[in-house]
PDB file of C-alpha atoms in Angstrom:
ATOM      1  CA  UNK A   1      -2.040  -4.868  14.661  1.00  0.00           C
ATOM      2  CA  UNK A   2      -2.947  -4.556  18.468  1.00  0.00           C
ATOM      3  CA  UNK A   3      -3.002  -0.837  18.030  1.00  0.00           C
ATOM      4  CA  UNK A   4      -5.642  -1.035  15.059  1.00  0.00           C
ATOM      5  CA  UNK A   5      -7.929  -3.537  16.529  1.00  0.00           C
ATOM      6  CA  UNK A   6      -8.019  -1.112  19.469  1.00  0.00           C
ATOM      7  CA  UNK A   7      -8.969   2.019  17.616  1.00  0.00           C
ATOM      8  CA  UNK A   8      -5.767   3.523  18.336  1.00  0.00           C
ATOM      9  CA  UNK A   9      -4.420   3.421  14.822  1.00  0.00           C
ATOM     10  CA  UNK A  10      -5.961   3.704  11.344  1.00  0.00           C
ATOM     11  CA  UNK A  11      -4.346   2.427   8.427  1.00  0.00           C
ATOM     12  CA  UNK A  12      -5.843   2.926   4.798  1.00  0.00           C
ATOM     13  CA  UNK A  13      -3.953   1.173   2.001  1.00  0.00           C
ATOM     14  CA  UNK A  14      -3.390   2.718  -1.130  1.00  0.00           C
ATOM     15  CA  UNK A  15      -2.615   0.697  -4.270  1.00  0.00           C
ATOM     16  CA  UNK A  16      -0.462   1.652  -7.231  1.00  0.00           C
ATOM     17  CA  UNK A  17       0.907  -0.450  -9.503  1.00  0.00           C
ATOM     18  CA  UNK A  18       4.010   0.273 -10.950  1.00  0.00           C
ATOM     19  CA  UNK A  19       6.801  -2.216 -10.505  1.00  0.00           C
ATOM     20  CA  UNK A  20       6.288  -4.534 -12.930  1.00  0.00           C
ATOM     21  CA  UNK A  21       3.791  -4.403 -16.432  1.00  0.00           C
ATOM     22  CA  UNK A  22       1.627  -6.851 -14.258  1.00  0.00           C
ATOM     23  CA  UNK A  23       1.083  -4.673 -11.395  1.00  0.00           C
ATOM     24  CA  UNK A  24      -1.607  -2.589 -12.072  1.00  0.00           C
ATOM     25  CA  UNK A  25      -3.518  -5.330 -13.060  1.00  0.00           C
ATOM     26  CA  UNK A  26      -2.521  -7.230  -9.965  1.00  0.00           C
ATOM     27  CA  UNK A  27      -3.571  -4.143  -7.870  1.00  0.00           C
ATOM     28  CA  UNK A  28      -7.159  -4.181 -10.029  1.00  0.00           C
ATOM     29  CA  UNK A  29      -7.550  -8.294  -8.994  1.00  0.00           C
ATOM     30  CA  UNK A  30      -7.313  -6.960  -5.024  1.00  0.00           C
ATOM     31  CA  UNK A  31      -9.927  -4.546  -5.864  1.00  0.00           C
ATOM     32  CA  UNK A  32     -11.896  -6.557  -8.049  1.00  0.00           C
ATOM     33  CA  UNK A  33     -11.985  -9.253  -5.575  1.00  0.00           C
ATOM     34  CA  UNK A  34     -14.891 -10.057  -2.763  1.00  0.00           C
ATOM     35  CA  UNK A  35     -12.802  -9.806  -0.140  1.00  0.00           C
ATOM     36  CA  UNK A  36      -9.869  -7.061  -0.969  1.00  0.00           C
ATOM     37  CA  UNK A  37      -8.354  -7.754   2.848  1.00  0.00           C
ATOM     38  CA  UNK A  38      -8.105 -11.785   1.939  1.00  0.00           C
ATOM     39  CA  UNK A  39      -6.706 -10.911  -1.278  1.00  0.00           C
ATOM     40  CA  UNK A  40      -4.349  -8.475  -0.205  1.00  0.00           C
ATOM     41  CA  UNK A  41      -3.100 -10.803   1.981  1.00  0.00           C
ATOM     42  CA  UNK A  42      -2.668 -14.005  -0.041  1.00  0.00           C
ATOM     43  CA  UNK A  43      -0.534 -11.729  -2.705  1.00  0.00           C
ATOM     44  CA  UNK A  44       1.798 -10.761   0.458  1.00  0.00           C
ATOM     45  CA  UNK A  45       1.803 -14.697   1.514  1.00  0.00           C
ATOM     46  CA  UNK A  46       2.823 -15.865  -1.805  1.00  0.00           C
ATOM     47  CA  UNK A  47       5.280 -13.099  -2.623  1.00  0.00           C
ATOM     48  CA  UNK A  48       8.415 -14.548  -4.095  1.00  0.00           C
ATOM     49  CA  UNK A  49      11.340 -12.543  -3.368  1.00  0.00           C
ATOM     50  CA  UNK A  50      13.088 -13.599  -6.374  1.00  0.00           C
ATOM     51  CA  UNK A  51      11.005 -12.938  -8.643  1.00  0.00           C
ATOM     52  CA  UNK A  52       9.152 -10.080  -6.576  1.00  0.00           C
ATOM     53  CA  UNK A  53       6.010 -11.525  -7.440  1.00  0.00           C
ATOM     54  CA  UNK A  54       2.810 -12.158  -5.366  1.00  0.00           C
ATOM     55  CA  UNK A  55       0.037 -14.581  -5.370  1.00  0.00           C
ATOM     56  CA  UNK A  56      -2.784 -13.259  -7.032  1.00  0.00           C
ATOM     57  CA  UNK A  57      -3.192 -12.994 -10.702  1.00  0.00           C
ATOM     58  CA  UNK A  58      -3.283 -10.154 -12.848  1.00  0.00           C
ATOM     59  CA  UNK A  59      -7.175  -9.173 -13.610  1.00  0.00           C
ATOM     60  CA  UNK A  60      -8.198  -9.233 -16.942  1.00  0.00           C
ATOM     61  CA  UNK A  61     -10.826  -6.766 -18.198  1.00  0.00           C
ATOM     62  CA  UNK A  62     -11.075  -4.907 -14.592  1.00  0.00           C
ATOM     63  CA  UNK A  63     -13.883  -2.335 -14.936  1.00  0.00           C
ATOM     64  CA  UNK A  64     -12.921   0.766 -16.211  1.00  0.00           C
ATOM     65  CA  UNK A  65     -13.407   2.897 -12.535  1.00  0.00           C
ATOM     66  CA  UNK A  66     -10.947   0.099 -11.037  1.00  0.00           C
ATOM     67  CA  UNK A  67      -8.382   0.716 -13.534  1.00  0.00           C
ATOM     68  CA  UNK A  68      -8.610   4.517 -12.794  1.00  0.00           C
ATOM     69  CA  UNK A  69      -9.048   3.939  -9.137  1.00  0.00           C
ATOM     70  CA  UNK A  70      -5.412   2.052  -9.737  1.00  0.00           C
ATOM     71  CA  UNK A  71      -3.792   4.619 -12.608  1.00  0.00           C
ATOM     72  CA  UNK A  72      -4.883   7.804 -10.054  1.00  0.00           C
ATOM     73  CA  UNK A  73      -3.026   5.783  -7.168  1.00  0.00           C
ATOM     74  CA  UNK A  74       0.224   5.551  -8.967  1.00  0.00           C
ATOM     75  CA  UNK A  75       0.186   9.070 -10.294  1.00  0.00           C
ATOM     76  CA  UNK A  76      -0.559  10.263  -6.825  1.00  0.00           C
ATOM     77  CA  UNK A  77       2.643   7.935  -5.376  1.00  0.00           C
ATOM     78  CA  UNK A  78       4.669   9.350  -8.884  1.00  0.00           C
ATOM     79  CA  UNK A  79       4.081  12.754  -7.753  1.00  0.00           C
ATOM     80  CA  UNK A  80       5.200  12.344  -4.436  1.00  0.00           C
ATOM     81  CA  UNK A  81       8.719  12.477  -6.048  1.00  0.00           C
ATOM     82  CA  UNK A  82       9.797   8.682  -5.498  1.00  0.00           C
ATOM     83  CA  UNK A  83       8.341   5.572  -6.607  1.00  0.00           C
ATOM     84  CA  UNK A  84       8.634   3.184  -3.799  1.00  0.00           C
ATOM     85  CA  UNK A  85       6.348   1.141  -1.617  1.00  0.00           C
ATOM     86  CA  UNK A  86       5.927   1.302   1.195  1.00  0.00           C
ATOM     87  CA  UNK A  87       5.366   4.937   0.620  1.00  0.00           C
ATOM     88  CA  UNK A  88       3.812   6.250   4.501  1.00  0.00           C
ATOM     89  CA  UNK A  89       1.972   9.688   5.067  1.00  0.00           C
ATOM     90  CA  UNK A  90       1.693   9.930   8.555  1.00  0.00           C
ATOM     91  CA  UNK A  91       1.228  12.601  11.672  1.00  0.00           C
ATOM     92  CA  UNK A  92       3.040  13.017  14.265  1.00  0.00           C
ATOM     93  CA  UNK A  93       2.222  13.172  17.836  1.00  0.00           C
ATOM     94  CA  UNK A  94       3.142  17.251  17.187  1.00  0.00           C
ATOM     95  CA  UNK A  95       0.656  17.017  14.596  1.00  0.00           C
ATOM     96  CA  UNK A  96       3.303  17.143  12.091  1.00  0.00           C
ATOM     97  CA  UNK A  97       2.090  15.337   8.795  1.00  0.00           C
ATOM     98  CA  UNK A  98       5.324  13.180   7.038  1.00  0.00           C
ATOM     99  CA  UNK A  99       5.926  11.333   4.156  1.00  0.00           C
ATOM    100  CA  UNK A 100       7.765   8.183   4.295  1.00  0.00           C
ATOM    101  CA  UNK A 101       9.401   6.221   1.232  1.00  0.00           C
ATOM    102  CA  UNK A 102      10.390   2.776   1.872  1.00  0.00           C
ATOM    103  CA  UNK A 103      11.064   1.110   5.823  1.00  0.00           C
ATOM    104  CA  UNK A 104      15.011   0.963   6.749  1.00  0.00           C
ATOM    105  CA  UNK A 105      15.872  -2.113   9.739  1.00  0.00           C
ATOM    106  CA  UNK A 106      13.550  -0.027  12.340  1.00  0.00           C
ATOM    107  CA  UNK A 107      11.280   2.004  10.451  1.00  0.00           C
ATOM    108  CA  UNK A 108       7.949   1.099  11.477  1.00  0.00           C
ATOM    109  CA  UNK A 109       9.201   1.169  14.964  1.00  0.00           C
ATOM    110  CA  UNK A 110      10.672   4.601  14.522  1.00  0.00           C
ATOM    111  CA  UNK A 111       7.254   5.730  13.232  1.00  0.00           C
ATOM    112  CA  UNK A 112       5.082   4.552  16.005  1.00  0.00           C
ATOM    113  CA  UNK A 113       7.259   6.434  18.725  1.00  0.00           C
ATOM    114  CA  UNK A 114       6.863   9.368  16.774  1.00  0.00           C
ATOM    115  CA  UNK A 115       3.518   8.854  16.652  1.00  0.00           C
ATOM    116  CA  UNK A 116       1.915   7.276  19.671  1.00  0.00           C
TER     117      UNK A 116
END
């Protein structure tokens, strides 16, 4: 988080919906919603590991260009050849763009020494 609030790293955030015949529409309610950031994080404060569930509740009757916005998402992730989230595209310090499905133990710090 340090490095984003300083400009030094930009994250954009993606979502698909695909794990579960409520997540698309639980992707659509972060859209939907005033504040997507809040949202966003209240479904990753409530996740249940058990039931692999968030917080927020599946939209009903999103708009039809949310429910794209969501369906395009997931085909994109689909045709990256693995469904899996975290799913990172990143570059390198080399300028070498990579694609990243899931985080092992260290993953996220093995990324940022690649990349800062």
């Amino acid at each position: 988080m340090p490095l984003i609030h300083t400009g030094k790293l930009h994250l954009r955030v993606v979502l698909v919906g695909f794990l579960k015949p409520s997540s698309a529409a639980k992707a659509e309610a972060v859209l939907m919603a005033k504040h997507p950031t809040q949202a966003m994080a209240f479904d990753e404060s409530h996740f249940n590991v058990i039931t692999e569930e968030g917080g927020i509740h599946p939209a009903v009757n999103a708009p039809v260009s949310i429910r794209r916005a969501v369906h395009r998402n997931t085909q994109l992730l689909i045709r990256t050849g693995e469904e899996a989230t975290p799913t990172l595209l990143y570059r390198t310090r080399q300028k070498q763009w990579v694609i990243q499905h899931g985080l092992g133990p260290h993953g996220l710090q093995e990324i940022m020494a690649t990349i800062s």
